[in-house]
Coordinates of C-alpha atoms and ligand atoms in Angstrom, one line a residue:
M1 CA 15.0 0.2 16.0
L2 CA 14.9 -2.3 18.7
Y3 CA 18.2 -4.1 19.5
Y4 CA 18.1 -7.8 18.6
G5 CA 21.0 -10.2 18.8
A6 CA 23.2 -12.2 21.2
D7 CA 26.6 -12.8 22.8
Y8 CA 28.7 -13.8 19.8
N9 CA 31.8 -15.9 20.6
P10 CA 33.6 -16.4 17.2
E11 CA 36.8 -17.3 19.1
Q12 CA 35.1 -20.7 19.7
W13 CA 34.9 -21.4 16.0
P14 CA 37.2 -21.7 12.9
E15 CA 37.1 -18.6 10.7
P16 CA 35.1 -20.1 7.8
V17 CA 32.2 -20.5 10.3
W18 CA 32.1 -16.7 10.8
S19 CA 30.7 -15.9 7.3
E20 CA 28.0 -18.5 7.8
D21 CA 27.3 -16.9 11.2
V22 CA 26.9 -13.5 9.7
A23 CA 24.7 -14.7 6.8
L24 CA 22.4 -16.4 9.3
M25 CA 22.4 -13.3 11.6
R26 CA 21.1 -11.3 8.7
R27 CA 18.5 -13.8 8.0
A28 CA 17.4 -13.6 11.7
G29 CA 17.4 -9.8 11.7
V30 CA 20.2 -9.5 14.2
N31 CA 21.5 -6.0 14.5
L32 CA 23.7 -6.1 17.6
V33 CA 26.1 -8.7 19.1
S34 CA 28.1 -8.7 22.3
L35 CA 31.6 -9.5 21.3
G36 CA 34.7 -10.5 23.3
V37 CA 33.0 -11.1 26.7
F38 CA 35.2 -14.2 27.4
A39 CA 38.0 -13.6 24.9
W40 CA 40.8 -12.4 27.2
A41 CA 43.1 -15.4 26.6
R42 CA 42.6 -14.9 22.8
L43 CA 43.2 -11.2 22.9
E44 CA 46.2 -11.2 25.3
P45 CA 47.7 -14.7 25.1
S46 CA 50.5 -13.7 27.5
E47 CA 51.1 -10.6 29.6
G48 CA 51.3 -7.5 27.4
E49 CA 51.2 -9.5 24.1
Y50 CA 48.0 -8.5 22.1
R51 CA 46.3 -10.3 19.2
F52 CA 43.7 -8.1 17.7
D53 CA 43.9 -9.2 14.1
W54 CA 41.1 -11.8 14.5
L55 CA 38.9 -9.3 16.3
D56 CA 39.6 -6.7 13.5
R57 CA 38.3 -9.2 11.0
V58 CA 35.2 -10.0 13.0
M59 CA 34.4 -6.3 13.6
D60 CA 34.8 -5.6 9.9
L61 CA 32.7 -8.5 8.9
L62 CA 29.9 -7.5 11.2
H63 CA 30.1 -3.9 10.0
D64 CA 30.0 -4.9 6.4
N65 CA 26.8 -6.8 7.2
G66 CA 25.1 -4.0 9.0
I67 CA 25.5 -5.5 12.5
G68 CA 26.6 -3.4 15.4
V69 CA 28.9 -4.4 18.1
N70 CA 28.5 -4.2 21.9
L71 CA 32.2 -4.6 22.6
A72 CA 33.1 -6.2 25.9
T73 CA 36.0 -5.8 28.3
P74 CA 36.9 -9.4 28.8
T75 CA 37.7 -9.1 32.5
A76 CA 35.2 -11.6 33.8
S77 CA 37.5 -14.4 32.8
P78 CA 41.2 -13.9 33.4
P79 CA 43.4 -16.3 31.5
P80 CA 45.4 -19.0 33.2
W81 CA 48.7 -17.1 32.7
F82 CA 47.3 -14.3 34.7
S83 CA 46.4 -16.4 37.7
L84 CA 49.7 -18.2 37.6
A85 CA 51.6 -14.9 37.5
H86 CA 49.4 -13.4 40.2
P87 CA 48.0 -16.1 42.5
D88 CA 47.2 -13.4 45.0
A89 CA 44.5 -12.1 42.6
L90 CA 42.6 -15.4 42.7
P91 CA 39.4 -15.3 44.8
V92 CA 39.4 -16.9 48.3
N93 CA 36.1 -18.2 49.6
R94 CA 34.7 -17.7 53.1
D95 CA 36.3 -21.0 54.2
G96 CA 39.7 -19.7 53.2
V97 CA 40.0 -21.8 50.1
R98 CA 41.8 -20.0 47.3
L99 CA 40.1 -21.0 44.0
V100 CA 42.1 -21.6 40.9
H101 CA 41.5 -20.9 37.2
G102 CA 39.5 -23.5 35.2
S103 CA 36.2 -21.9 35.1
R104 CA 35.4 -18.1 34.9
D105 CA 35.3 -15.2 37.4
T106 CA 38.5 -16.4 39.0
Y107 CA 39.6 -13.0 40.2
C108 CA 39.5 -10.8 43.3
V109 CA 38.1 -7.4 42.3
S110 CA 40.3 -5.7 45.0
A111 CA 43.6 -7.3 43.9
P112 CA 46.0 -4.6 42.6
A113 CA 47.4 -6.9 39.9
Y114 CA 43.9 -7.7 38.6
R115 CA 43.0 -4.0 38.5
T116 CA 46.1 -3.2 36.6
A117 CA 45.5 -6.0 34.1
C118 CA 41.9 -4.9 33.6
D119 CA 43.0 -1.3 33.0
R120 CA 45.5 -2.4 30.5
I121 CA 43.2 -4.6 28.4
A122 CA 40.4 -1.9 28.5
T123 CA 42.8 0.7 27.3
Q124 CA 44.0 -1.4 24.5
L125 CA 40.5 -2.2 23.3
A126 CA 39.3 1.4 23.6
R127 CA 42.3 2.7 21.7
R128 CA 41.9 0.2 18.9
Y129 CA 38.1 0.2 18.5
A130 CA 36.8 3.5 19.7
D131 CA 36.5 4.7 16.1
H132 CA 35.4 1.5 14.5
P133 CA 32.2 2.0 12.7
A134 CA 30.7 -1.2 14.1
L135 CA 31.0 -0.1 17.7
A136 CA 27.6 0.6 19.1
M137 CA 28.2 0.3 22.8
W138 CA 30.6 -1.0 25.4
H139 CA 29.9 -4.0 27.7
V140 CA 32.1 -3.8 30.7
H141 CA 32.9 -7.1 32.4
N142 CA 30.0 -9.7 32.8
E143 CA 27.5 -10.1 35.5
Y144 CA 29.4 -8.6 38.4
G145 CA 29.0 -10.9 41.4
T146 CA 32.2 -12.6 42.5
W147 CA 32.7 -12.6 46.3
C148 CA 36.2 -12.7 47.8
Y149 CA 37.4 -12.9 51.4
C150 CA 41.2 -12.6 50.8
D151 CA 43.7 -10.2 52.4
H152 CA 43.4 -7.7 49.6
T153 CA 39.6 -7.7 50.2
A154 CA 40.3 -7.2 53.9
V155 CA 42.3 -4.1 53.2
A156 CA 39.7 -2.7 50.8
F157 CA 36.9 -3.5 53.2
R158 CA 38.7 -1.7 56.0
D159 CA 39.2 1.4 53.8
W160 CA 35.5 1.3 53.0
L161 CA 34.6 1.0 56.6
R162 CA 36.9 3.9 57.6
R163 CA 35.2 6.1 55.0
R164 CA 31.7 5.0 56.3
Y165 CA 32.4 5.3 60.1
R166 CA 35.6 7.4 60.4
E167 CA 36.1 6.2 64.0
L168 CA 36.4 2.6 65.2
D169 CA 34.0 3.4 68.1
A170 CA 31.3 4.3 65.5
L171 CA 31.9 0.9 63.8
N172 CA 31.7 -0.9 67.2
D173 CA 28.5 0.9 67.9
A174 CA 27.0 0.3 64.4
W175 CA 27.8 -3.4 64.6
T176 CA 26.7 -3.8 68.2
T177 CA 30.0 -5.5 69.0
S178 CA 29.2 -5.4 72.7
F179 CA 27.3 -8.6 71.9
W180 CA 29.5 -11.7 72.2
S181 CA 32.6 -9.8 73.0
Q182 CA 33.2 -8.7 69.5
G183 CA 34.6 -5.2 70.3
Y184 CA 37.4 -4.2 67.9
G185 CA 40.5 -2.5 69.3
A186 CA 42.2 -1.7 66.0
W187 CA 41.1 -1.5 62.4
E188 CA 43.5 -4.3 61.5
Q189 CA 41.3 -6.6 63.6
V190 CA 38.4 -6.2 61.3
L191 CA 38.1 -8.9 58.6
P192 CA 35.7 -9.8 55.9
P193 CA 33.0 -12.1 57.3
R194 CA 35.0 -15.4 56.8
A195 CA 33.7 -18.7 58.1
T196 CA 33.2 -18.5 61.9
Q197 CA 32.1 -20.8 64.6
Y198 CA 28.4 -20.0 65.0
L199 CA 26.0 -17.2 64.0
P200 CA 27.9 -14.3 62.4
N201 CA 27.2 -10.6 63.1
P202 CA 24.3 -9.4 60.8
A203 CA 25.6 -5.8 60.6
H204 CA 29.1 -7.1 59.7
L205 CA 27.5 -9.3 56.9
L206 CA 25.4 -6.4 55.6
D207 CA 28.3 -4.0 55.5
Y208 CA 30.4 -6.5 53.6
R209 CA 27.6 -6.8 51.0
R210 CA 27.4 -3.0 50.8
F211 CA 31.2 -2.9 50.4
L212 CA 31.2 -5.5 47.6
S213 CA 28.6 -3.6 45.7
D214 CA 30.6 -0.4 46.0
E215 CA 33.9 -2.1 45.3
M216 CA 32.6 -3.7 42.1
L217 CA 31.0 -0.4 41.1
G218 CA 34.4 1.1 41.5
H219 CA 35.8 -1.5 39.1
F220 CA 33.1 -0.7 36.6
V221 CA 33.6 3.0 36.9
R222 CA 37.3 2.6 36.3
A223 CA 36.7 0.7 33.1
R224 CA 33.9 3.1 32.0
D225 CA 36.2 6.1 32.4
I226 CA 39.0 4.5 30.4
L227 CA 36.5 3.7 27.6
R228 CA 35.0 7.2 27.8
G229 CA 38.5 8.7 27.4
F230 CA 38.6 7.3 23.9
S231 CA 35.0 6.9 22.8
R232 CA 31.5 8.4 23.0
A233 CA 29.7 5.1 22.7
P234 CA 27.4 4.3 25.7
V235 CA 28.8 2.1 28.4
T236 CA 26.9 -0.6 30.2
T237 CA 27.2 -3.9 32.1
N238 CA 24.7 -6.7 32.4
F239 CA 23.0 -7.2 35.8
A240 CA 22.5 -10.7 37.0
F241 CA 19.6 -11.3 39.3
G242 CA 19.6 -13.4 42.4
G243 CA 20.2 -13.6 46.1
W244 CA 23.9 -14.1 45.5
V245 CA 24.4 -10.9 43.5
P246 CA 26.0 -8.2 45.7
V247 CA 25.1 -5.3 43.4
N248 CA 22.7 -2.5 44.5
G249 CA 21.0 -1.6 41.2
W250 CA 19.8 1.7 42.5
S251 CA 23.3 3.1 43.1
W252 CA 24.7 1.5 40.0
A253 CA 22.0 2.9 37.8
K254 CA 23.4 6.4 38.1
E255 CA 26.8 5.3 36.7
L256 CA 25.5 3.4 33.6
D257 CA 24.6 4.9 30.2
L258 CA 22.1 2.1 29.6
I259 CA 20.7 -0.4 32.0
A260 CA 21.1 -4.0 30.8
I261 CA 19.7 -7.1 32.5
D262 CA 20.1 -10.8 32.1
C263 CA 16.8 -12.5 32.5
Y264 CA 16.5 -16.3 32.9
P265 CA 13.1 -17.1 34.5
D266 CA 13.4 -20.4 36.4
A267 CA 9.7 -21.4 36.4
A268 CA 7.5 -22.6 33.6
G269 CA 4.3 -21.0 32.4
R270 CA 2.7 -18.3 34.5
G271 CA 5.5 -18.3 37.1
G272 CA 8.0 -17.6 34.3
R273 CA 6.2 -14.7 32.8
Q274 CA 5.6 -13.2 36.2
Q275 CA 9.4 -13.3 36.7
V276 CA 9.9 -11.7 33.3
A277 CA 7.4 -8.9 34.1
F278 CA 9.1 -8.3 37.5
A279 CA 12.6 -8.2 35.9
A280 CA 11.4 -5.8 33.3
D281 CA 9.7 -3.5 35.7
L282 CA 12.8 -3.5 37.9
A283 CA 15.1 -2.7 35.0
R284 CA 12.8 0.1 33.8
S285 CA 12.7 1.5 37.3
Y286 CA 16.5 1.4 37.6
A287 CA 16.7 3.2 34.3
S288 CA 14.4 5.9 35.6
Q289 CA 16.9 6.6 38.3
G290 CA 19.7 7.0 35.8
P291 CA 20.1 6.7 32.1
D292 CA 16.4 6.2 31.2
K293 CA 17.1 3.4 28.7
W294 CA 17.3 -0.3 29.4
M295 CA 17.5 -3.5 27.5
V296 CA 17.7 -7.3 28.0
M297 CA 21.3 -8.3 27.4
E298 CA 20.7 -12.0 27.8
Q299 CA 17.9 -14.5 27.8
A300 CA 17.7 -18.1 26.7
A301 CA 16.4 -19.0 23.3
D302 CA 15.5 -22.5 24.4
M303 CA 16.0 -24.6 27.5
T304 CA 17.0 -22.6 30.5
M305 CA 19.5 -23.8 33.1
T306 CA 18.0 -23.8 36.5
A307 CA 19.0 -25.1 39.9
D308 CA 16.8 -28.2 39.1
G309 CA 18.2 -28.9 35.7
H310 CA 17.1 -27.6 32.3
L311 CA 13.7 -26.1 31.9
A312 CA 12.2 -26.7 28.4
R313 CA 10.8 -23.7 26.5
P314 CA 7.5 -24.2 24.7
A315 CA 7.2 -22.9 21.2
G316 CA 6.5 -19.2 21.0
E317 CA 7.5 -18.5 24.5
L318 CA 10.6 -16.6 23.6
T319 CA 8.6 -14.3 21.4
R320 CA 6.0 -13.7 24.1
H321 CA 8.7 -13.0 26.8
T322 CA 10.6 -10.7 24.4
L323 CA 7.4 -8.7 23.6
A324 CA 6.6 -8.6 27.3
H325 CA 10.0 -6.9 27.9
V326 CA 9.4 -4.5 25.0
A327 CA 6.0 -3.7 26.3
R328 CA 7.6 -2.7 29.6
G329 CA 10.0 -0.4 28.0
A330 CA 13.0 -2.5 26.8
S331 CA 15.1 -1.0 23.9
G332 CA 15.7 -4.5 22.7
A333 CA 16.3 -8.0 23.7
M334 CA 19.4 -10.2 23.2
F335 CA 20.3 -13.8 24.0
F336 CA 23.1 -15.8 25.4
Q337 CA 24.4 -16.9 22.9
W338 CA 24.3 -16.7 19.1
R339 CA 25.7 -20.2 18.2
A340 CA 25.4 -23.1 20.6
S341 CA 28.9 -24.1 21.8
A342 CA 30.2 -27.5 20.8
G343 CA 32.2 -27.9 23.9
G344 CA 33.1 -26.1 27.1
A345 CA 31.2 -25.7 30.3
E346 CA 28.0 -24.5 28.7
L347 CA 27.8 -26.8 25.8
W348 CA 24.2 -27.6 26.6
H349 CA 23.1 -24.0 26.9
A350 CA 20.5 -22.8 24.4
A351 CA 21.4 -20.5 21.6
M352 CA 19.7 -18.6 18.8
L353 CA 21.4 -21.0 16.4
P354 CA 21.1 -24.4 18.1
H355 CA 23.3 -27.4 17.5
A356 CA 20.8 -28.6 14.9
G357 CA 21.6 -25.5 12.8
P358 CA 19.2 -23.3 10.9
R359 CA 16.8 -26.2 10.1
S360 CA 15.4 -26.1 13.6
R361 CA 12.3 -24.9 15.4
V362 CA 14.3 -22.5 17.5
F363 CA 16.0 -20.8 14.6
R364 CA 12.7 -20.5 12.7
E365 CA 11.2 -18.8 15.7
V366 CA 14.3 -16.6 16.2
C367 CA 13.9 -15.4 12.5
A368 CA 10.2 -14.8 13.0
L369 CA 10.9 -12.8 16.2
G370 CA 13.5 -10.7 14.3
R371 CA 10.8 -9.9 11.7
T372 CA 8.2 -9.1 14.4
L373 CA 10.6 -6.7 16.1
R374 CA 11.6 -5.0 12.9
E375 CA 8.0 -4.6 11.8
L376 CA 6.7 -3.3 15.1
P377 CA 5.7 0.3 14.7
E378 CA 8.1 2.4 16.6
V379 CA 7.2 2.3 20.3
R380 CA 7.5 5.6 21.9
G381 CA 7.1 6.7 25.5
E382 CA 7.0 4.7 28.6
T383 CA 4.7 2.7 30.7
H384 CA 2.8 4.9 33.1
S385 CA 2.4 3.4 36.5
E386 CA 0.3 4.7 39.4
V387 CA 1.5 2.0 41.8
A388 CA 5.0 1.6 43.2
V389 CA 6.4 -1.5 44.9
I390 CA 9.3 -0.6 47.2
W391 CA 12.4 -2.6 46.2
D392 CA 15.4 -2.5 48.6
P393 CA 18.4 -4.7 48.0
E394 CA 19.6 -3.9 51.6
S395 CA 16.5 -5.4 53.1
W396 CA 17.1 -8.5 50.9
W397 CA 20.7 -8.8 52.1
A398 CA 19.9 -8.1 55.7
M399 CA 17.2 -10.9 55.6
Q400 CA 19.8 -13.3 54.3
A401 CA 21.6 -13.3 57.7
P402 CA 21.0 -16.4 59.7
G403 CA 19.1 -16.0 63.0
L404 CA 15.8 -14.5 61.8
P405 CA 12.6 -15.6 63.7
S406 CA 11.5 -18.0 60.9
P407 CA 13.3 -19.8 58.1
S408 CA 10.3 -19.0 56.0
L409 CA 11.2 -15.3 56.0
D410 CA 12.6 -14.4 52.6
Y411 CA 12.7 -11.0 51.0
L412 CA 12.1 -12.0 47.4
D413 CA 9.3 -14.3 48.6
A414 CA 7.7 -11.2 50.2
V415 CA 8.0 -8.9 47.1
A416 CA 7.5 -11.3 44.2
P417 CA 4.0 -12.4 45.2
V418 CA 2.9 -8.8 45.6
H419 CA 4.2 -7.9 42.1
A420 CA 2.6 -11.1 40.7
A421 CA -0.8 -10.2 42.2
L422 CA -0.6 -6.8 40.4
Y423 CA 0.4 -8.7 37.2
R424 CA -2.7 -10.9 37.5
L425 CA -4.8 -7.8 37.9
G426 CA -3.2 -6.1 34.9
I427 CA -2.1 -3.2 37.0
A428 CA 1.2 -1.5 35.8
C429 CA 3.7 -0.8 38.5
D430 CA 7.2 0.6 39.0
C431 CA 9.7 -0.5 41.6
A432 CA 11.2 2.3 43.7
P433 CA 13.9 2.6 46.3
P434 CA 12.5 3.5 49.8
T435 CA 13.9 7.0 49.6
A436 CA 12.5 7.8 46.2
D437 CA 10.1 10.7 45.6
L438 CA 6.8 8.8 45.6
T439 CA 4.4 11.6 45.2
G440 CA 3.6 10.8 41.6
Y441 CA 2.0 7.4 42.7
R442 CA -1.4 6.8 44.0
V443 CA -0.5 3.6 45.8
V444 CA 2.8 2.5 47.4
L445 CA 3.3 -1.1 48.4
V446 CA 5.9 -2.1 51.0
P447 CA 6.4 -5.9 51.3
G448 CA 9.0 -7.3 53.6
L449 CA 11.0 -4.0 54.1
Y450 CA 12.8 -5.4 57.1
L451 CA 15.4 -2.7 57.2
V452 CA 14.6 1.0 57.0
S453 CA 16.8 4.0 57.6
D454 CA 15.4 7.0 59.3
E455 CA 15.3 8.8 56.0
A456 CA 13.4 6.0 54.3
A457 CA 11.0 5.8 57.2
A458 CA 10.3 9.5 57.1
N459 CA 9.8 9.3 53.3
L460 CA 7.3 6.4 53.5
N461 CA 5.5 7.7 56.5
G462 CA 5.1 11.1 54.9
Y463 CA 3.9 9.7 51.6
P464 CA 0.5 11.2 51.0
G465 CA -1.2 8.4 49.0
T466 CA -2.4 4.9 49.9
L467 CA 0.3 2.9 51.7
A468 CA 0.2 -0.8 52.3
V469 CA 2.8 -2.4 54.5
W470 CA 3.4 -6.2 54.9
Y471 CA 4.7 -8.1 58.0
F472 CA 8.4 -8.1 58.8
S473 CA 8.7 -4.5 57.7
G474 CA 10.2 -1.5 59.5
L475 CA 11.9 -3.6 62.1
V476 CA 15.5 -2.6 62.0
D477 CA 17.6 0.5 61.0
E478 CA 20.5 0.6 58.7
R479 CA 22.8 -0.9 61.5
V480 CA 20.4 -3.9 61.7
R481 CA 19.4 -2.6 65.1
V482 CA 15.8 -3.2 66.2
R483 CA 13.5 -0.2 66.4
P484 CA 12.1 -0.7 69.9
G485 CA 8.6 -0.1 71.4
G486 CA 6.6 -2.5 69.3
Y487 CA 6.5 -3.7 65.8
P488 CA 6.4 -2.8 63.0
G489 CA 8.8 -0.3 64.4
A490 CA 9.2 2.5 61.9
F491 CA 5.6 2.3 60.6
R492 CA 3.6 1.9 63.8
E493 CA 2.1 5.3 63.9
R494 CA 1.3 5.6 60.3
L495 CA -0.4 2.2 60.3
G496 CA -2.2 2.7 63.7
V497 CA -1.2 -0.6 65.1
R498 CA 1.2 -2.0 67.6
V499 CA 2.5 -5.5 67.7
D500 CA 4.1 -6.9 70.8
Q501 CA 4.7 -10.5 69.7
F502 CA 5.4 -12.5 66.6
A503 CA 4.1 -16.0 66.2
P504 CA 5.9 -17.8 63.3
Q505 CA 3.8 -20.8 62.1
P506 CA 5.1 -24.2 61.1
P507 CA 5.4 -25.0 57.4
G508 CA 2.3 -26.5 55.8
V509 CA -0.1 -25.1 58.3
G510 CA -2.9 -22.9 56.9
W511 CA -6.0 -21.3 58.4
E512 CA -9.0 -19.3 57.2
L513 CA -9.4 -15.6 57.8
S514 CA -12.8 -13.9 58.3
T515 CA -12.7 -12.9 54.6
G516 CA -12.6 -16.6 53.6
D517 CA -9.0 -16.2 52.3
T518 CA -6.3 -18.6 53.5
A519 CA -3.3 -17.5 55.5
S520 CA -0.1 -19.3 56.5
T521 CA 3.5 -19.0 57.7
W522 CA 3.3 -15.9 59.9
R523 CA 1.1 -14.4 62.6
E524 CA 1.5 -11.4 64.9
S525 CA -0.5 -10.2 67.9
V526 CA -1.7 -6.9 66.6
T527 CA -3.2 -4.3 68.9
L528 CA -5.3 -1.7 67.1
D529 CA -4.1 1.8 67.9
G530 CA -6.5 3.7 65.6
A531 CA -6.7 1.2 62.8
V532 CA -9.7 -1.1 62.2
A533 CA -9.4 -4.8 61.4
V534 CA -10.6 -5.7 57.9
A535 CA -9.7 -9.4 58.2
T536 CA -9.3 -11.4 61.4
H537 CA -7.9 -14.8 62.4
P538 CA -10.2 -17.5 63.6
D539 CA -9.8 -16.3 67.2
G540 CA -11.0 -12.8 66.2
T541 CA -7.7 -11.0 66.4
P542 CA -6.6 -8.6 63.6
A543 CA -4.9 -10.1 60.5
I544 CA -5.3 -7.2 58.1
T545 CA -5.9 -3.6 59.3
R546 CA -6.7 -0.3 57.7
Y547 CA -6.1 3.2 59.2
G548 CA -7.4 5.7 56.7
D549 CA -5.3 5.2 53.6
S550 CA -2.8 2.9 55.4
W551 CA -3.0 -0.9 55.3
Y552 CA -1.1 -3.4 57.3
V553 CA -1.0 -7.1 56.3
S554 CA 0.3 -9.0 59.3
T555 CA 0.1 -12.5 57.9
R556 CA 1.0 -14.3 54.7
L557 CA -2.0 -14.5 52.4
S558 CA -2.5 -17.1 49.7
D559 CA -2.0 -15.8 46.1
P560 CA -5.8 -15.5 45.5
G561 CA -6.3 -13.7 48.8
L562 CA -3.4 -11.4 48.0
T563 CA -4.9 -10.6 44.6
R564 CA -8.3 -9.9 46.1
L565 CA -6.8 -7.6 48.7
L566 CA -4.8 -5.7 46.2
A567 CA -7.7 -5.4 43.8
G568 CA -9.6 -3.7 46.7
I569 CA -6.7 -1.5 47.7
V570 CA -6.0 -0.2 44.2
A571 CA -9.6 0.2 43.3
A572 CA -10.2 2.3 46.4
A573 CA -7.3 4.5 45.3
G574 CA -8.8 5.0 41.9
V575 CA -6.3 2.8 40.0
S576 CA -7.6 0.5 37.2
P577 CA -6.0 -1.6 34.5
P578 CA -5.8 -0.3 30.9
V579 CA -8.6 -2.6 29.8
P580 CA -10.9 -4.8 31.9
S581 CA -9.4 -8.2 32.6
L582 CA -9.2 -10.6 29.6
G583 CA -8.4 -13.6 31.9
G584 CA -5.3 -14.8 33.6
D585 CA -3.5 -15.7 30.4
V586 CA -3.7 -12.4 28.7
E587 CA -1.1 -9.8 29.5
V588 CA -2.0 -6.2 28.7
V589 CA 0.5 -3.4 29.0
R590 CA 0.4 0.1 27.8
R591 CA 3.7 1.7 26.7
G592 CA 3.3 5.3 25.5
G593 CA 0.7 5.3 22.8
S594 CA 0.8 1.5 22.2
L595 CA -1.2 -1.2 23.9
F596 CA 0.5 -4.6 24.0
V597 CA -1.8 -7.5 24.4
I598 CA 0.0 -10.9 24.7
N599 CA -2.0 -14.1 24.8
H600 CA 0.0 -16.7 26.7
G601 CA -2.9 -19.1 26.8
D602 CA -3.9 -22.0 24.5
H603 CA -7.2 -20.4 23.5
P604 CA -8.0 -17.5 21.1
V605 CA -9.1 -14.4 22.9
E606 CA -11.6 -11.8 21.7
L607 CA -10.5 -8.2 22.4
P608 CA -13.3 -5.8 23.1
S609 CA -13.6 -2.8 20.8
A610 CA -12.4 0.5 22.2
P611 CA -12.7 4.0 21.0
G612 CA -9.9 4.9 18.7
R613 CA -8.8 1.3 18.1
T614 CA -9.1 0.0 14.6
V615 CA -10.9 -3.3 14.8
P616 CA -12.4 -5.5 12.1
A617 CA -16.2 -5.4 11.4
G618 CA -18.1 -6.9 14.2
G619 CA -16.1 -4.9 16.8
F620 CA -13.8 -7.7 17.8
L621 CA -10.2 -8.4 17.2
T622 CA -9.3 -12.0 17.8
L623 CA -5.9 -12.8 19.3
P624 CA -4.9 -16.3 18.5
A625 CA -3.7 -18.8 21.1
Y626 CA -0.1 -18.3 22.2
Ligands
GLA701 C1 25.0 -15.6 32.4 C2 26.3 -15.3 31.7 C3 26.4 -16.0 30.4 C4 26.0 -17.4 30.5 C5 24.6 -17.5 31.0 C6 24.1 -18.9 31.1 O1 23.9 -14.8 32.0 O2 26.4 -13.9 31.5 O3 27.8 -15.9 30.1 O4 26.8 -18.1 31.3 O5 24.6 -16.9 32.3 O6 22.7 -18.9 31.4

């Protein structure tokens, strides 16, 4: 059975609404809801005073109706009484401003009072609901990601640094503090990277991100262990995605019983579904490093909030996106939230049950999707990928430091187009950390891997299959210290090239390569050191090189050029899609014994007959538009 449901926030509604909720959930085929995510003030209206009667009734009601509960620890939104009693537990931003309650996530994860309060509420919930028959899993916190620069954080950061470096000299060395007179003479002099006068130290910034990830993971593990002390239900937390999220999914995956992601694509059409595919491949890959299972904890049933406003969702898209997740291995897909809020900060956020109520296009689609998921023959097994794309949060974080040679250098912007090109080709891929065992793959792709440790470099250089590396890779080690002797530092020998100079290009300037494809943004002066040029710039210098099974892409290719290049690379390595391309609008994914074919386009598509497939007379199966 695939999970299907949403965040359910009954505390926003009078009790008579709850029975209508549950009746409509049944109609929609909902079998799981995340409960209590933001209910701390309702559960503990003042310090140590608990109100569980209402939650008891909701849990019972859900259980009586066959709906499971993903019960949350409500720690992502401490109540006002908490912040007034413990102002030192409020987050301080990098400018030194202490934020106050009035929104959510107003806590410092390192503040002792916050930790104590979190332990207390988690213990109360675990004790009371561990044996409740509705309990299906635990949802710790919500979207870890709050940054803090306060004095508690400073203490915790120093402890973390002490564990990492032991000696202050080692820290001074790792941070290259000899530059700009930054040498630390005592641990107490080390602070979180608060606002400073000009460019900050990139190694300091990166260690702070690493620290935040570990510190938040520590918070998760504490809650998880409290819950495990009372209950055997799986424990998860929902990963947010974005450059602001200081969570390293690879290290977290090992601590979770189930990987859960929130997925809010912020582009329409093809861009949106490429983001869905990427999010799903990443989640499945995290799961493969830990608990094996993953699910979508949140997506939007209708308009999605983006940086540019709300993005409309065309009819049928939520079904197609949900099935794309399932095709890539999801154990289910949920939404934020069940019933659209009438007030509060997200009153215009979409929901399974919109403001208009059940007589609405969205609710009809939600019910149809519930039926589809219920009727889907059980999907077993996993997607099998022969291609891995290296994904490294540390390179992402390191590339966010100011002072890089071009403002156009962006990690996600290096990785996402490579993944999207595979998507266009219908080639399944996994994501993998740079130190993973890669021997099961035929092709490993390394876009924008700015930072590589010695261990990662040895792993990638020793990988026996086809390796393709993109520009701005292999340049610095884990201390953000340049690997000298020519770029791309760590990968020079494997790629058979040596670069002595970068030539960032102004925005909007493009040029044609010898292959006819367009390049832009970035150039390097590449000397061949064994490799041959397979594409050159207009002046005849190498742009893309090949050295046996190793490729180097030293410029930014347009999307069609990238797709053509990857088609050649994977074909040469003997990798092909599960069926020949059915056009850019048809997504084909194999999961175990099932083939998912999703038509995102506005025209019907004829599927070719294949051995073992049951197709109507005539040998064709027609997949309708959308
Ligand atoms: C996140 C949060 C939800 C909600 C949505 C809105 O995913 O977890 O509580 O705020 O964003 O998109």
